[in-house]
Coordinates of C-alpha atoms and ligand atoms in Angstrom, one line a residue:
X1 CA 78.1 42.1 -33.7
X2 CA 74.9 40.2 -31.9
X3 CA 72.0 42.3 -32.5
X4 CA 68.5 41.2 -30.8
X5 CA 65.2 43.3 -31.9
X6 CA 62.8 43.4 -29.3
X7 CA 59.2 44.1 -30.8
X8 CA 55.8 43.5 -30.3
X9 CA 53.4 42.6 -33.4
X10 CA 51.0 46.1 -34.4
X11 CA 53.2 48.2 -32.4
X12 CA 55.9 51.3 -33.9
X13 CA 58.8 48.4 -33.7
X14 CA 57.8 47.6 -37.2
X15 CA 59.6 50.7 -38.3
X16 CA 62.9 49.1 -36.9
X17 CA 62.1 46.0 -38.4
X18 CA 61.8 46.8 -41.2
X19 CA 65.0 48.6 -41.5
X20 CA 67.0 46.0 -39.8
X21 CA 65.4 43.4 -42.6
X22 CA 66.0 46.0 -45.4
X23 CA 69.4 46.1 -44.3
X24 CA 70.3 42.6 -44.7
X25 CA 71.1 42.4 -40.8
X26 CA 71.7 39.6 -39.5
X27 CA 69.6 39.4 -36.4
X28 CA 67.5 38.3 -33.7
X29 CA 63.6 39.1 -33.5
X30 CA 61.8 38.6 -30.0
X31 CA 58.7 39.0 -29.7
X32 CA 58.2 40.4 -25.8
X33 CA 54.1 40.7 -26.1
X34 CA 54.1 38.0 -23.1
X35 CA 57.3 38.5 -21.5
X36 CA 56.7 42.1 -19.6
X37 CA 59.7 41.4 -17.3
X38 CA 62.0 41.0 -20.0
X39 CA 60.6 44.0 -21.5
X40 CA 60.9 45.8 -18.3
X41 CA 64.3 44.4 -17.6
X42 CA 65.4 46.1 -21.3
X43 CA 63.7 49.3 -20.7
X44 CA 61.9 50.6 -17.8
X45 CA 59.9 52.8 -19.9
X46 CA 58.3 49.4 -20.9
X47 CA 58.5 50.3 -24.3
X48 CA 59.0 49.0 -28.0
X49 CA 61.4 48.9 -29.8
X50 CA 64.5 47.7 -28.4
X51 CA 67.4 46.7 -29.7
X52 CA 70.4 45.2 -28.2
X53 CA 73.5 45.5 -29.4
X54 CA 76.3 43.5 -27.7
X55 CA 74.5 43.4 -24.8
X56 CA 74.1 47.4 -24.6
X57 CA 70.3 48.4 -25.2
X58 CA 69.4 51.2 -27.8
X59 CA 66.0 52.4 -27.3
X60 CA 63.6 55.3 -29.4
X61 CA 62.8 54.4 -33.4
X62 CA 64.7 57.7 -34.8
X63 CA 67.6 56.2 -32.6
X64 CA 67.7 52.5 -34.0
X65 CA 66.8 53.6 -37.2
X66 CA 69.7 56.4 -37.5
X67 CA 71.9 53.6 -36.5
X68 CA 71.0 50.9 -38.7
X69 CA 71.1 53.0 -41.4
X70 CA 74.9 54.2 -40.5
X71 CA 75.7 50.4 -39.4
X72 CA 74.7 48.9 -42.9
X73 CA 75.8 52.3 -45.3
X74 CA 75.7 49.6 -48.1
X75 CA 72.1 49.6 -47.8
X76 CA 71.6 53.3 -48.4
X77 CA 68.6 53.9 -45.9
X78 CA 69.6 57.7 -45.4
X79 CA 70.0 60.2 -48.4
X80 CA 73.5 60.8 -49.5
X81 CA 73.2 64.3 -49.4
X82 CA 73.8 65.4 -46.1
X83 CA 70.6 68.4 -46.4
X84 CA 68.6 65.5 -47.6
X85 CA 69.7 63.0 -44.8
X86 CA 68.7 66.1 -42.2
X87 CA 65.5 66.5 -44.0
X88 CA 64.3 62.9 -43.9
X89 CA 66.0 62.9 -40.0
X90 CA 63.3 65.9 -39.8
X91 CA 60.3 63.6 -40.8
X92 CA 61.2 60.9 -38.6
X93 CA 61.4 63.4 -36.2
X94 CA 58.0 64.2 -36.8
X95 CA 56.6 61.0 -36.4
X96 CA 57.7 60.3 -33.4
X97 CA 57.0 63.8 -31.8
X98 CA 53.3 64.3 -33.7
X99 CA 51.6 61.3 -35.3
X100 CA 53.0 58.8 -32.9
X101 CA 51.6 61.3 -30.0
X102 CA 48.6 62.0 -32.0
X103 CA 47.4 58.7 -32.2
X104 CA 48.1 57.8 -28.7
X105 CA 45.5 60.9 -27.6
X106 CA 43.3 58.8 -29.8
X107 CA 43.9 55.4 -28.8
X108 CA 44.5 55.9 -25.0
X109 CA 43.1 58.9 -24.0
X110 CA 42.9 57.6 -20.5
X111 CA 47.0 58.1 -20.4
X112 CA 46.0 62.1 -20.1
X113 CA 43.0 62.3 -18.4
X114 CA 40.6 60.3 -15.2
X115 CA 37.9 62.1 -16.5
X116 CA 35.6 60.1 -19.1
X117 CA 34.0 63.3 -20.8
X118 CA 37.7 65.0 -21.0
X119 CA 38.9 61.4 -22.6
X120 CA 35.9 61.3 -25.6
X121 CA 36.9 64.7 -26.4
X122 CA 40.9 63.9 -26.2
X123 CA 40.5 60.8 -28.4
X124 CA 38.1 62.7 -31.0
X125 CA 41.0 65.5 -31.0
X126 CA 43.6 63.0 -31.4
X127 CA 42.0 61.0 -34.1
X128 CA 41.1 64.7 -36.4
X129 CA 44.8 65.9 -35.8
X130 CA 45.8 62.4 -36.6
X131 CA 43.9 62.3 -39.9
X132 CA 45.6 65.9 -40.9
X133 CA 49.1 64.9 -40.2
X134 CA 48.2 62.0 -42.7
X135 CA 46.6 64.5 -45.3
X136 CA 50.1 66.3 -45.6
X137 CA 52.1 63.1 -45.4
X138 CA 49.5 62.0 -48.5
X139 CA 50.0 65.8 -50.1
X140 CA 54.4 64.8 -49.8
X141 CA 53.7 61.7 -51.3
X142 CA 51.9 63.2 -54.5
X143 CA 54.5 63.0 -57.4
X144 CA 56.8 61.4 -55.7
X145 CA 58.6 57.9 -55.3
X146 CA 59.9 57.8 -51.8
X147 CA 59.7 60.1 -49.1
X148 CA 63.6 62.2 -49.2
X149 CA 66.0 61.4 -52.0
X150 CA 66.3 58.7 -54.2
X151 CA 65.7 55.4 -52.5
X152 CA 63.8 54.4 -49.9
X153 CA 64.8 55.2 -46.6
X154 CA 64.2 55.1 -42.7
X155 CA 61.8 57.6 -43.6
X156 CA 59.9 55.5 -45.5
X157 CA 60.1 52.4 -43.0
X158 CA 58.9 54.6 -40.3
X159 CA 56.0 56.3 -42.0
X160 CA 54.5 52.9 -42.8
X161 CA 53.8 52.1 -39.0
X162 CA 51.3 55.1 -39.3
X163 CA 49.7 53.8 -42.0
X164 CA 49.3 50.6 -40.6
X165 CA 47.7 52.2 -37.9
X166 CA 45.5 54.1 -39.9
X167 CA 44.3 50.9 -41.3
X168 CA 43.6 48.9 -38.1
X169 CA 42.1 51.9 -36.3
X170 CA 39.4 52.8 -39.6
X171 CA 41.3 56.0 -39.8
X172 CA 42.2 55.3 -43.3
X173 CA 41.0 57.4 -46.1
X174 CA 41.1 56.0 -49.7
X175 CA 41.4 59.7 -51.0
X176 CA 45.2 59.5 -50.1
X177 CA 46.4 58.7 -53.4
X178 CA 49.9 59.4 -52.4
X179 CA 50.3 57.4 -49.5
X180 CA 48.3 54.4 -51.1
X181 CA 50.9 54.7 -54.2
X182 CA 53.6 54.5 -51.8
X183 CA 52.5 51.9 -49.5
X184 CA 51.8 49.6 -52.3
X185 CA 55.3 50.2 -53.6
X186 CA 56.5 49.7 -49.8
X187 CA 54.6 46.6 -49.4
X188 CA 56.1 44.5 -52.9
X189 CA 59.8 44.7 -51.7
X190 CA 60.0 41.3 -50.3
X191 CA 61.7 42.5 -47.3
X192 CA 58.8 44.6 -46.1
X193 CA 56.2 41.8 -47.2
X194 CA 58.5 39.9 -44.6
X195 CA 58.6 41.9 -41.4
X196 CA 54.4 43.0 -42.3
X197 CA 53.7 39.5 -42.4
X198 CA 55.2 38.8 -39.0
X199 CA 54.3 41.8 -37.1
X200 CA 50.8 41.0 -38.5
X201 CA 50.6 44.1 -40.7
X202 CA 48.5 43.6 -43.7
X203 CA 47.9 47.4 -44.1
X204 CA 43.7 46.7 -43.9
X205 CA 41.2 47.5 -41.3
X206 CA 42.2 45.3 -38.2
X207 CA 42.5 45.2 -34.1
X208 CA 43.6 48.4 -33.1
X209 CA 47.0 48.5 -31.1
X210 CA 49.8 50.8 -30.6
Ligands
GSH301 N1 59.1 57.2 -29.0 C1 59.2 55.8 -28.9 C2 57.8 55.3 -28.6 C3 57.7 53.8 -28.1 C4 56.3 53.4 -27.8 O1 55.5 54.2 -27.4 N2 56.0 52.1 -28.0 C5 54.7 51.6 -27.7 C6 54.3 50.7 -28.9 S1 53.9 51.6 -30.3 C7 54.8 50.8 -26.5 O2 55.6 49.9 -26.4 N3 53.9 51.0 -25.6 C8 53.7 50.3 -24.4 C9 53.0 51.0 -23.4 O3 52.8 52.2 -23.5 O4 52.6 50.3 -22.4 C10 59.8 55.1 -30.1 O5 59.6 55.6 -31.2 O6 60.5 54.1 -30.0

């Protein structure tokens, strides 16, 4: 199977990277931070990630990241338990449908409104509901390892790209205990220190992208 990760460094791709890497896949990375045709060409959304399988393009993180995990089981990136594998589907779910969208009304509030008084107000919104759905991912993280079961999981992978934004975007707030804990736990498997170090993730204050 040819797989080919299309990804742009700072961007949510890194939480498809880093399952892919986690996995043990053997894969292509391309960066596509230059190349907007080819981007365009993969998806017309314009979007990262994308990943290509045998030609055939898979697009959406809770997509590639369901798949990985079922394409390399030995890898165990989904809890066993088939409650607990719905339950950490449910927080990736999350991501992308709240903090993703959160952050985006902070980052680029001009994507919602012409109107440069609406877009302070948008982007101050964006950035407090931002910094609450991090308070309760930090209050899930208290006492615990990993995000759902056992091991770490997509979950996991996925949650990181918010912290990373966090980080580059002075959102970050050392009072999250739980999510510095975990991050830290994140960051020494030698697979993530991998894909962070490429996608130019050190998890500290840094150019703000998304
Ligand atoms: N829901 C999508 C979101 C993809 C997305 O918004 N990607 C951003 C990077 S974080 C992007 O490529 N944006 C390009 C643009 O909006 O021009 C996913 O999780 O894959």
């Amino acid at each position: 199977m040819k797989l080919t990760l299309y990804y742009r460094p700072g961007t949510c791709a890194l939480a498809s990277f880093l399952a892919l890497e986690e996995a043990g896949a053997d894969y292509d990375a391309v960066d596509v931070t230059d190349r907007p045709d080819l981007l365009a060409s993969l998806n017309p959304r314009g979007k990262v990630p994308v990943l290509e399988v045998d030609g055939h393009t898979l697009r959406e993180n809770v997509a590639i990241l369901s798949f990985v995990a079922r394409r390399y089981p030995a890898a165990s990136l989904l809890p066993q338990d088939p409650f607990e594998e719905a339950q950490c589907l449910s927080t990736a779910a999350w991501f992308a449908s709240t903090l993703h969208i959160d952050y985006r009304r902070f980052l680029k509030p001009a994507v919602y409104s012409p109107e440069h008084a609406a877009r302070q107000a948008i982007s101050a919104e964006g950035a407090l509901q931002y910094s609450r759905d991090l308070d309760e991912l930090d209050r899930q993280l208290r006492g615990k390892t990993w995000l759902h079961g056992e091991q770490r999981s997509i979950a996991d992978f996925y949650g990181l790209v918010f912290v990373d934004w966090a980080h580059r975007s002075a959102l970050y707030d050392p009072g999250w205990t739980g999510i510095g804990q975990w991050a830290e736990r994140l960051r020494q498997r030698s697979a993530v220190a991998r894909v962070l170090k490429i996608m130019g993730s050190p998890l500290v204050a840094g150019d703000k992208k998304c």
